[in-house]
Amino acid sequence: MKTRTALASLIAALSSAPALIADCGPFFSAPRQIATGTVSPTDLHIVDLDGMQYPEIVYASRGSNDQTGITIFQRNNDGTYASIQFIPMPSSPPQLRLVVEDATRDGILDLVVLEYNAGSARIFPGLGDSTFSTNGPAYAVGPTPTGLVMKDLNNDGLADLLVSNLDPGTVSVLMASPGGGFFPRATVPAGGNLPNWVGLTDFNGDGRDDLVTVVNSPSGVACSLGNGNGTFQAPRFTASPSTSTHISPVIQDMTADGVPDVVLIDSTNSFFVFRAFTNATTTPVAITTDPNQGNLRGIAVGDFDLNGFPDVAALTGFSASPNSVMIYPNRPGLNFAPAINFGEYAGAIGGINLPVRVADINADGLADVAFSDRFGQIGVLEATAGGGVLIGDRPQNQTVSPGATVTFATSSPSTGVTFRWYKNGQPVINSPTVTGANTNTLTITNAQPDDAAVYECRITGPCDAKAVRAFLAVAGPINPCPADFDGDGFVDFFDLDAFISAFEEGC
C-alpha cells in the first residue's frame, strides 16, 4: 500500500498544474464511418485476429431478414474498412454478446457467443486469417444469459468461462477441461437480481481473480473475492445513487491507486465511478454531465491526454438527434474537466444502449475510439499526436576509454517539446568538452573518469514531461606501479618503503 500511495502522490504532483489542462488534448482526426446496414448494434470488439499490422473490428448486431449476426471488418492501408465475413445467428435475441478468446487452445483466437434463447455459449473456431468456422460446439450456460468473460480462475493455464444469467440472478462458472471444452456449469450468486454484466479483476493483488457483476434490482455493483479455484466468497453489494438501469460497465483503475474501479452509466445523464478497495467493497462517485448534450448511451475509458488518469469517452444524444462523442478528461481526485465535444455524427442515437470501445485501431501507439449509432453505422475516431510527450529514440548505455568522444541522443515525435540533460540529477552545463545540454543530443569529448554518471534527458511538452536515461562508464588508467616507486629517478631501498605504502593504499 505504501508503494501505491507513493505512486498516486507522484502522479498527482506531476498532473496538478491547472494551467496545462487546456493544452493537453485529446486530439482526434475526422471520423471514419463504416456502413453496416439497417441493424441494431449489440456488441463491438477491437482485436488483432491475424497478427498483422492492424486490429480487426468484430461487430454484433440484430436485424430482420437474416441480418442478425456478427460481422468482421478488416482495416485497409488507406484507413477504410471492408467486411470480410458475416456469421448469421439463427434468431434475433434481445442480447447478442461475445468475447474473443482462444477457447479451442490452438493458438488462434475464437469467438465465444451467447445464444440467449438457447441458454448456451457457442464457440466459432478461428481459422487464423481473421475469419471463423461456423461449426463449433455449444455449452449450456444457464437461462437468459446476458454477459460473459473468460479468464484462468485456477492457474492451470486454461481460460474458464463465466456467464451472468438475468432471470435467476446467478453467474454460471464453466471450468475449462484439460481434455478440451468445459466441465458442466456450477452456479454462484450474482449479488443481486437481474445481472446484465459480469467481469473479473484482482482487487487485492493476491493473484486471484475476483468477480464483478452489475445488477439492476436494485441497481448497483456486487464484488466477490476469488478463492483461486473457481469459487468465490460472499458478494459485497453497493447500491447505486441511481435507480435506473446500469449499462456499459468498464473495469479500470481511475485514481492511479493500483486498485481497479468500476465505471458505468445509468441511461440518463450521469456516469458513476464505483471506487474499489482491496477488500472488494466499492464507493460510488456520481459524475453528472450536461443534460443539454442528451442522455448517455455508452462509454469507454482511455488515457487520451496521457496524464496517467484514464478519461471517459461517452456517446450522447437525444432520441431524435444525431449522436456525439464526448471526452471527459480525468484529473486527480476524480475531478473531471468539462467535456470536449468531438462532433455530431449521422444517425439518431435513439433509446437503446450503444457499444463504445477504446483501442489502438491504427497501430500508432495512441488510444482511439470506436462506436456505433442505433442504425448500425460504426464510427472510428483516430487519435492524433499531441497532448502527452511521446518518446522516439532512446540514449544507449556506453562504456568507453579515457579520451573518447561520447554521444547520447534521444528524440520525440511530439511537437513543441524541449530537451534538458542532467548528470546524476544535476543540470548539465555546456563547456569546451560538453555540448548540447539543451538539445536532443549531448556530446562529451575527451571523456574522463569523472564524466562517468547516469545521464538523463527530460523531454517537456505543453502537457507533461518524460525522462529517458543512460549511464556512462569510463575505464580509468591502471597504476602501473613502476619499480621507482618514490619517483626520484633511482631504484633503491627507499622504493621499498614507497611500494609498501602504495600496496597498503590499494595499488
Short mmCIF file of C-alpha atoms in Angstrom, two decimals, residues 58 67 326 336 507:
data_model
loop_
_atom_site.label_atom_id
_atom_site.label_comp_id
_atom_site.label_asym_id
_atom_site.label_seq_id
_atom_site.Cartn_x
_atom_site.Cartn_y
_atom_site.Cartn_z
CA VAL A 58 -15.81 -7.62 -34.52
CA GLN A 67 -29.48 -9.72 -40.64
CA MET A 326 -17.82 13.46 -25.66
CA PHE A 336 -13.40 15.55 -14.37
CA CYS A 507 47.95 -0.02 -5.70
#
